[in-house]
Amino acid sequence: MPPSETGPNVLGLPEVEAIDISGEPSRLAACALVACVPAQNEEGWIARCLAALDAELWPGEGVLLLANGCTDATIAIARAVTAGWTRPFLLVDCRWRPGEGSAPLARRITFDMAEALAPDALILSIDGDTVVLPGLRAAYAAEFERGFDLVCGRIGFLPEEAALLPHADPGSEAVIRDYRETTREIAALLRPDPDNPWPHHGNIGGANFAMRAAAYRIAGPLPILPSGEDRALRRRFEAHGRRIRYCDGARVETSCRLEGRAAGGLSEELRRNRTQTDPLVDELLEPAETLLLRLRAEAAFLAAPLAEDRARILTRLGLAAGEAARLAETVGGLGWHAAEEASPALRRTRLRLSDLRRLLPGLQAARDAIREARSGSPA
């Protein structure tokens, strides 16, 4: 497949030194779905990734693979695997200026290209070390037919790699799992989401989610952060009032290697939990009092009909009166998103495993009290 566009920087991005685009970009225009696959030195996984996509996607749907500064055989393997494909396929070989490239930026380029080339399509986010499982495409189709804008699938591990993982301490894993599940249940009790009745998996990961290109135009682009860009994108969808769904039927299996490509990613978390006695934990986990303050303030802000009512809520969150009044002028999710970012009272402090052990009983007690109150029993 010869390059269709080659140049020092045909995308006009300052971080890019040179880029080759192989394939016919115009073929993506009619695609109902474009799978976006950023890959950095994935020679051991990319063949399975692409073969699984070709088997699972519907005829005529496209794949956009961005080689993120690859120095191994990823590109050659991708060309060989896709040589006989009839579906639209675009290979973007991106080489960065020294110190400029990143996994979030690579993913953002794939999303932005897919949205520009196929503005009416669904955009599927997949990693280059990930295998989609049968049923994924039909599961996503069913959710988007119900009107959702962002659908987050399930992510498991490649079983042959999971079998080789060093064992993590079961007690520590249980504390992290229980804290995360209790946090999500409290959120579901205080801020019920009719689109996602409890229980639901509540997770978004770049290895498996899909969105409408039209919704991405409104809520995007993907934020460029050291880590957690997928969660930041979800927050933008929430702020813009887009409908989000957590789907069990769209499943993938991804690599669980301990030495990954992305800073702050899955590999780092797996390694930390197996090598450190008191590791840092998920940044979304917080003490019960902060969680309750956040959820109740959000509910009150979104329900407040007047700007002065919203401003009073924000001053109780530590914002100066002038800033609170300014932020209160913006209604809905966009206003709350900005206020939450500015609030000293809601600033997140990263917890460690020892913190979770200490705080878990209080979090569970708070959940139990809310359950009892919701059931009409005395708290």
Short mmCIF file of C-alpha atoms in Angstrom, two decimals:
data_model
loop_
_atom_site.label_atom_id
_atom_site.label_comp_id
_atom_site.label_asym_id
_atom_site.label_seq_id
_atom_site.Cartn_x
_atom_site.Cartn_y
_atom_site.Cartn_z
CA MET A 1 0.00 0.00 0.00
CA PRO A 2 1.94 3.09 -1.15
CA PRO A 3 1.63 6.34 0.78
CA SER A 4 -1.15 8.57 -0.53
CA GLU A 5 0.18 11.61 1.30
CA THR A 6 3.73 12.13 2.48
CA GLY A 7 5.30 15.21 3.91
CA PRO A 8 7.03 16.88 6.78
CA ASN A 9 3.68 17.55 8.48
CA VAL A 10 0.57 17.21 6.34
CA LEU A 11 -1.64 17.51 9.44
CA GLY A 12 -0.19 20.88 10.39
CA LEU A 13 0.56 19.83 13.98
CA PRO A 14 3.55 21.48 15.67
CA GLU A 15 4.44 18.26 17.53
CA VAL A 16 4.82 16.25 14.31
CA GLU A 17 8.12 16.09 12.43
CA ALA A 18 6.95 13.94 9.52
CA ILE A 19 3.93 11.87 8.59
CA ASP A 20 3.00 9.35 5.91
CA ILE A 21 -0.64 8.51 5.21
CA SER A 22 -1.25 5.27 3.32
CA GLY A 23 -4.64 4.44 1.86
CA GLU A 24 -7.51 6.48 0.50
CA PRO A 25 -8.90 8.90 3.11
CA SER A 26 -11.98 9.56 0.98
CA ARG A 27 -13.10 5.93 1.42
CA LEU A 28 -13.82 6.59 5.10
CA ALA A 29 -16.49 9.17 4.27
CA ALA A 30 -19.23 6.59 3.76
CA CYS A 31 -18.29 4.42 6.76
CA ALA A 32 -20.92 3.84 9.42
CA LEU A 33 -18.08 3.21 11.89
CA VAL A 34 -14.37 3.97 11.98
CA ALA A 35 -12.18 2.03 14.42
CA CYS A 36 -9.35 4.25 15.68
CA VAL A 37 -6.22 2.34 16.71
CA PRO A 38 -3.17 4.21 18.02
CA ALA A 39 -0.18 1.86 18.26
CA GLN A 40 3.37 2.34 19.49
CA ASN A 41 5.75 -0.58 18.95
CA GLU A 42 3.01 -3.21 19.09
CA GLU A 43 4.63 -5.80 16.80
CA GLY A 44 3.65 -8.57 19.19
CA TRP A 45 -0.05 -7.67 19.23
CA ILE A 46 -1.04 -5.65 16.17
CA ALA A 47 -1.71 -8.64 13.88
CA ARG A 48 -4.28 -10.09 16.30
CA CYS A 49 -5.78 -6.66 16.91
CA LEU A 50 -6.37 -5.99 13.21
CA ALA A 51 -7.52 -9.52 12.38
CA ALA A 52 -10.10 -9.40 15.17
CA LEU A 53 -11.38 -6.03 13.99
CA ASP A 54 -11.70 -7.28 10.42
CA ALA A 55 -13.67 -10.31 11.62
CA GLU A 56 -15.99 -8.32 13.89
CA LEU A 57 -16.74 -5.06 12.08
CA TRP A 58 -19.51 -4.93 9.54
CA PRO A 59 -18.73 -4.82 5.80
CA GLY A 60 -17.66 -1.40 4.61
CA GLU A 61 -16.66 -0.12 8.04
CA GLY A 62 -13.20 1.39 8.30
CA VAL A 63 -10.04 1.14 10.38
CA LEU A 64 -7.66 4.04 11.01
CA LEU A 65 -4.31 2.91 12.44
CA LEU A 66 -1.88 5.54 13.68
CA ALA A 67 1.69 4.30 14.16
CA ASN A 68 2.84 6.43 17.08
CA GLY A 69 6.58 6.87 16.51
CA CYS A 70 7.07 3.16 15.89
CA THR A 71 10.62 1.80 15.70
CA ASP A 72 9.73 -1.89 15.43
CA ALA A 73 7.88 -3.98 12.84
CA THR A 74 4.37 -2.71 13.69
CA ILE A 75 3.93 -0.93 10.36
CA ALA A 76 5.24 -3.81 8.25
CA ILE A 77 3.00 -6.30 10.05
CA ALA A 78 -0.03 -4.03 9.67
CA ARG A 79 0.58 -3.72 5.94
CA ALA A 80 0.86 -7.49 5.60
CA VAL A 81 -2.29 -8.21 7.61
CA THR A 82 -4.40 -5.67 5.72
CA ALA A 83 -3.03 -6.34 2.24
CA GLY A 84 -6.10 -8.34 1.21
CA TRP A 85 -8.72 -6.25 2.97
CA THR A 86 -11.67 -4.86 1.10
CA ARG A 87 -12.76 -2.57 3.93
CA PRO A 88 -11.40 1.01 4.07
CA PHE A 89 -8.06 1.15 5.86
CA LEU A 90 -5.89 4.16 6.57
CA LEU A 91 -2.37 3.82 7.98
CA VAL A 92 -0.90 6.99 9.46
CA ASP A 93 2.83 6.76 10.19
CA CYS A 94 3.51 9.63 12.59
CA ARG A 95 7.01 10.65 13.65
CA TRP A 96 7.29 13.25 16.38
CA ARG A 97 9.68 16.04 17.10
CA PRO A 98 12.00 15.05 19.99
CA GLY A 99 10.08 14.94 23.26
CA GLU A 100 6.76 15.93 21.69
CA GLY A 101 4.80 12.74 21.07
CA SER A 102 2.44 11.03 23.52
CA ALA A 103 -0.20 8.32 23.62
CA PRO A 104 -3.03 10.82 24.32
CA LEU A 105 -1.97 13.00 21.39
CA ALA A 106 -1.82 9.97 19.09
CA ARG A 107 -5.34 8.96 20.12
CA ARG A 108 -6.61 12.49 19.65
CA ILE A 109 -5.22 12.61 16.12
CA THR A 110 -7.08 9.41 15.24
CA PHE A 111 -10.34 10.79 16.65
CA ASP A 112 -9.95 14.14 14.94
CA MET A 113 -9.12 12.52 11.60
CA ALA A 114 -12.05 10.09 11.87
CA GLU A 115 -14.47 12.91 12.70
CA ALA A 116 -13.21 15.04 9.83
CA LEU A 117 -13.25 12.22 7.26
CA ALA A 118 -16.46 10.49 8.41
CA PRO A 119 -18.56 13.17 10.16
CA ASP A 120 -21.67 10.98 10.41
CA ALA A 121 -19.92 7.83 11.64
CA LEU A 122 -19.46 6.13 14.96
CA ILE A 123 -15.89 6.36 16.26
CA LEU A 124 -14.60 3.23 18.01
CA SER A 125 -11.58 3.59 20.31
CA ILE A 126 -9.35 0.51 20.45
CA ASP A 127 -5.72 0.00 21.50
CA GLY A 128 -3.11 -1.70 19.35
CA ASP A 129 -2.56 -4.41 21.97
CA THR A 130 -6.27 -5.20 22.24
CA VAL A 131 -8.51 -7.89 20.71
CA VAL A 132 -12.21 -7.21 20.18
CA LEU A 133 -14.45 -10.15 21.08
CA PRO A 134 -17.39 -11.49 19.05
CA GLY A 135 -20.60 -9.58 19.69
CA LEU A 136 -18.93 -6.21 20.25
CA ARG A 137 -20.27 -4.62 17.08
CA ALA A 138 -23.84 -5.76 17.63
CA ALA A 139 -23.74 -4.62 21.27
CA TYR A 140 -22.62 -1.15 20.26
CA ALA A 141 -25.24 -0.99 17.51
CA ALA A 142 -28.00 -1.78 20.00
CA GLU A 143 -26.88 0.98 22.39
CA PHE A 144 -26.55 3.65 19.72
CA GLU A 145 -29.98 2.73 18.36
CA ARG A 146 -31.30 3.69 21.82
CA GLY A 147 -29.91 7.19 21.38
CA PHE A 148 -26.69 7.16 23.38
CA ASP A 149 -23.78 9.41 22.42
CA LEU A 150 -20.91 7.69 24.25
CA VAL A 151 -20.91 3.97 25.02
CA CYS A 152 -18.25 2.42 27.25
CA GLY A 153 -17.59 -1.29 26.87
CA ARG A 154 -15.99 -3.88 29.12
CA ILE A 155 -12.21 -4.44 29.19
CA GLY A 156 -10.67 -7.73 30.26
CA PHE A 157 -7.17 -9.17 30.02
CA LEU A 158 -5.73 -11.49 27.39
CA PRO A 159 -5.98 -14.79 29.27
CA GLU A 160 -2.56 -16.09 28.26
CA GLU A 161 -0.96 -12.94 29.68
CA ALA A 162 -3.13 -12.82 32.77
CA ALA A 163 -1.97 -16.33 33.65
CA LEU A 164 1.63 -15.08 33.79
CA LEU A 165 0.99 -11.98 35.91
CA PRO A 166 2.68 -11.93 39.33
CA HIS A 167 0.03 -12.33 41.98
CA ALA A 168 -1.20 -9.21 43.74
CA ASP A 169 -2.18 -9.39 47.39
CA PRO A 170 -5.84 -10.57 47.41
CA GLY A 171 -6.68 -8.50 50.47
CA SER A 172 -5.34 -5.33 48.90
CA GLU A 173 -7.16 -6.02 45.65
CA ALA A 174 -10.40 -6.55 47.60
CA VAL A 175 -10.01 -3.20 49.40
CA ILE A 176 -9.51 -1.33 46.12
CA ARG A 177 -12.42 -3.14 44.46
CA ASP A 178 -14.78 -2.61 47.41
CA TYR A 179 -13.87 1.07 47.69
CA ARG A 180 -14.48 1.64 43.98
CA GLU A 181 -17.78 -0.25 43.97
CA THR A 182 -19.02 1.50 47.11
CA THR A 183 -18.12 4.87 45.62
CA ARG A 184 -20.07 4.08 42.46
CA GLU A 185 -23.06 2.82 44.42
CA ILE A 186 -23.19 6.00 46.52
CA ALA A 187 -23.13 8.03 43.31
CA ALA A 188 -25.96 5.91 41.93
CA LEU A 189 -28.00 6.42 45.11
CA LEU A 190 -27.52 10.18 45.32
CA ARG A 191 -27.46 10.95 41.59
CA PRO A 192 -29.51 8.17 39.95
CA ASP A 193 -28.89 7.79 36.23
CA PRO A 194 -31.87 6.28 34.40
CA ASP A 195 -29.57 5.33 31.52
CA ASN A 196 -27.37 3.27 33.83
CA PRO A 197 -29.32 1.58 36.65
CA TRP A 198 -27.09 0.24 39.41
CA PRO A 199 -25.12 -2.01 39.23
CA HIS A 200 -23.07 -1.07 36.18
CA HIS A 201 -19.35 -1.25 35.45
CA GLY A 202 -18.93 2.55 35.42
CA ASN A 203 -15.60 2.51 33.59
CA ILE A 204 -14.21 4.17 30.49
CA GLY A 205 -10.93 3.08 28.94
CA GLY A 206 -9.30 3.97 25.66
CA ALA A 207 -9.11 0.27 24.79
CA ASN A 208 -12.89 0.04 24.33
CA PHE A 209 -15.41 2.82 23.92
CA ALA A 210 -17.39 4.28 21.04
CA MET A 211 -19.01 7.63 20.36
CA ARG A 212 -20.92 9.48 17.71
CA ALA A 213 -18.67 11.71 15.61
CA ALA A 214 -21.37 14.39 15.86
CA ALA A 215 -21.21 14.27 19.66
CA TYR A 216 -17.41 14.37 19.60
CA ARG A 217 -17.61 17.56 17.54
CA ILE A 218 -19.56 19.13 20.40
CA ALA A 219 -17.79 17.66 23.44
CA GLY A 220 -14.30 17.13 22.05
CA PRO A 221 -11.51 17.26 21.34
CA LEU A 222 -9.81 14.65 23.48
CA PRO A 223 -7.92 16.47 26.26
CA ILE A 224 -4.13 16.07 26.17
CA LEU A 225 -3.15 15.11 29.72
CA PRO A 226 -0.32 13.06 31.27
CA SER A 227 -2.93 10.34 31.93
CA GLY A 228 -6.69 9.92 32.28
CA GLU A 229 -7.59 11.58 28.99
CA ASP A 230 -10.43 9.09 28.44
CA ARG A 231 -12.04 10.07 31.76
CA ALA A 232 -11.56 13.74 30.93
CA LEU A 233 -13.36 13.20 27.63
CA ARG A 234 -16.24 11.52 29.48
CA ARG A 235 -16.47 14.57 31.75
CA ARG A 236 -16.78 16.77 28.69
CA PHE A 237 -19.61 14.59 27.38
CA GLU A 238 -21.31 14.90 30.77
CA ALA A 239 -20.82 18.66 30.82
CA HIS A 240 -22.45 18.98 27.40
CA GLY A 241 -25.42 16.85 28.43
CA ARG A 242 -24.58 13.95 26.13
CA ARG A 243 -26.08 10.56 26.95
CA ILE A 244 -23.55 8.01 28.25
CA ARG A 245 -24.05 4.28 28.59
CA TYR A 246 -22.01 1.55 30.31
CA CYS A 247 -22.37 -1.59 28.22
CA ASP A 248 -21.54 -5.14 29.30
CA GLY A 249 -21.98 -6.72 25.87
CA ALA A 250 -19.19 -4.86 24.04
CA ARG A 251 -16.09 -6.66 25.25
CA VAL A 252 -12.38 -6.66 24.49
CA GLU A 253 -9.30 -8.35 25.92
CA THR A 254 -6.18 -6.25 26.26
CA SER A 255 -2.55 -6.80 27.15
CA CYS A 256 -1.75 -6.78 30.85
CA ARG A 257 2.02 -6.43 30.49
CA LEU A 258 3.75 -4.61 33.32
CA GLU A 259 5.91 -2.44 31.05
CA GLY A 260 3.55 -0.36 28.92
CA ARG A 261 3.83 2.59 26.58
CA ALA A 262 1.64 5.23 28.23
CA ALA A 263 2.55 7.10 31.41
CA GLY A 264 -0.08 6.60 34.09
CA GLY A 265 -1.73 3.80 32.17
CA LEU A 266 -2.86 0.27 32.98
CA SER A 267 0.64 -1.21 33.01
CA GLU A 268 1.79 1.31 35.58
CA GLU A 269 -1.18 0.53 37.83
CA LEU A 270 -0.64 -3.22 37.56
CA ARG A 271 3.06 -2.88 38.32
CA ARG A 272 2.46 -0.51 41.24
CA ASN A 273 -0.05 -2.86 42.85
CA ARG A 274 2.40 -5.76 42.62
CA THR A 275 5.65 -4.13 43.66
CA GLN A 276 4.74 -1.47 46.25
CA THR A 277 3.51 -2.06 49.77
CA ASP A 278 1.44 1.14 49.87
CA PRO A 279 0.73 2.15 46.27
CA LEU A 280 -1.14 5.18 45.05
CA VAL A 281 -4.68 4.31 43.97
CA ASP A 282 -7.21 5.53 41.43
CA GLU A 283 -7.42 9.34 41.54
CA LEU A 284 -11.24 9.19 41.52
CA LEU A 285 -11.33 7.49 44.94
CA GLU A 286 -11.79 10.01 47.74
CA PRO A 287 -12.93 10.19 51.39
CA ALA A 288 -16.64 9.79 52.07
CA GLU A 289 -17.12 13.39 53.19
CA THR A 290 -15.60 14.78 49.99
CA LEU A 291 -17.58 12.39 47.80
CA LEU A 292 -20.85 13.28 49.53
CA LEU A 293 -20.10 17.00 49.33
CA ARG A 294 -19.33 16.70 45.61
CA LEU A 295 -22.45 14.72 44.74
CA ARG A 296 -24.85 16.81 46.82
CA ALA A 297 -23.39 20.09 45.61
CA GLU A 298 -23.69 18.93 42.01
CA ALA A 299 -27.33 17.98 42.50
CA ALA A 300 -28.11 21.31 44.17
CA PHE A 301 -26.26 23.34 41.52
CA LEU A 302 -28.01 21.63 38.62
CA ALA A 303 -31.42 22.01 40.28
CA ALA A 304 -31.00 25.67 41.27
CA PRO A 305 -33.21 27.87 39.05
CA LEU A 306 -31.46 31.19 39.72
CA ALA A 307 -27.85 32.32 39.35
CA GLU A 308 -27.80 33.72 42.88
CA ASP A 309 -28.84 30.31 44.24
CA ARG A 310 -26.03 28.65 42.31
CA ALA A 311 -23.56 31.27 43.54
CA ARG A 312 -24.48 30.55 47.16
CA ILE A 313 -23.78 26.86 46.58
CA LEU A 314 -20.37 27.69 45.11
CA THR A 315 -19.35 29.99 47.95
CA ARG A 316 -19.96 27.07 50.31
CA LEU A 317 -17.44 25.14 48.20
CA GLY A 318 -14.73 27.70 48.95
CA LEU A 319 -15.02 29.95 45.91
CA ALA A 320 -14.69 33.70 46.37
CA ALA A 321 -17.95 35.59 45.93
CA GLY A 322 -16.95 37.21 42.65
CA GLU A 323 -15.76 33.97 41.08
CA ALA A 324 -18.83 32.13 42.36
CA ALA A 325 -21.12 34.73 40.82
CA ARG A 326 -19.29 34.54 37.49
CA LEU A 327 -19.38 30.74 37.31
CA ALA A 328 -23.02 30.66 38.44
CA GLU A 329 -24.05 32.45 35.25
CA THR A 330 -23.40 29.26 33.27
CA VAL A 331 -26.19 26.74 33.77
CA GLY A 332 -26.17 22.97 33.52
CA GLY A 333 -23.24 20.65 33.22
CA LEU A 334 -20.87 23.18 31.70
CA GLY A 335 -21.35 25.48 34.69
CA TRP A 336 -20.90 22.67 37.19
CA HIS A 337 -17.83 21.33 35.40
CA ALA A 338 -16.10 24.72 35.61
CA ALA A 339 -17.15 25.24 39.23
CA GLU A 340 -15.97 21.80 40.30
CA GLU A 341 -12.56 22.44 38.75
CA ALA A 342 -12.28 25.77 40.58
CA SER A 343 -13.48 24.62 44.02
CA PRO A 344 -10.81 24.30 46.73
CA ALA A 345 -13.15 22.07 48.74
CA LEU A 346 -13.43 19.56 45.88
CA ARG A 347 -9.76 19.46 44.92
CA ARG A 348 -8.67 15.86 44.66
CA THR A 349 -5.78 14.51 46.73
CA ARG A 350 -4.40 11.18 45.56
CA LEU A 351 -4.92 8.48 48.18
CA ARG A 352 -2.80 5.43 48.95
CA LEU A 353 -3.87 1.89 49.70
CA SER A 354 -3.40 2.50 53.44
CA ASP A 355 -5.84 5.42 53.19
CA LEU A 356 -8.45 3.18 51.57
CA ARG A 357 -8.09 0.60 54.34
CA ARG A 358 -8.67 3.32 56.93
CA LEU A 359 -11.51 5.06 55.09
CA LEU A 360 -13.45 2.08 53.72
CA PRO A 361 -15.56 1.41 56.85
CA GLY A 362 -16.73 5.03 56.91
CA LEU A 363 -17.54 4.95 53.20
CA GLN A 364 -19.56 1.76 53.62
CA ALA A 365 -21.37 3.23 56.63
CA ALA A 366 -22.30 6.27 54.55
CA ARG A 367 -23.63 4.02 51.81
CA ASP A 368 -25.66 1.99 54.28
CA ALA A 369 -27.18 5.14 55.77
CA ILE A 370 -28.18 6.39 52.33
CA ARG A 371 -29.68 3.00 51.48
CA GLU A 372 -31.78 3.06 54.64
CA ALA A 373 -32.91 6.62 54.02
CA ARG A 374 -33.90 5.74 50.46
CA SER A 375 -35.88 2.73 51.64
CA GLY A 376 -37.83 4.80 54.15
CA SER A 377 -36.22 3.20 57.18
CA PRO A 378 -34.72 5.35 59.93
CA ALA A 379 -31.08 6.15 59.20
#
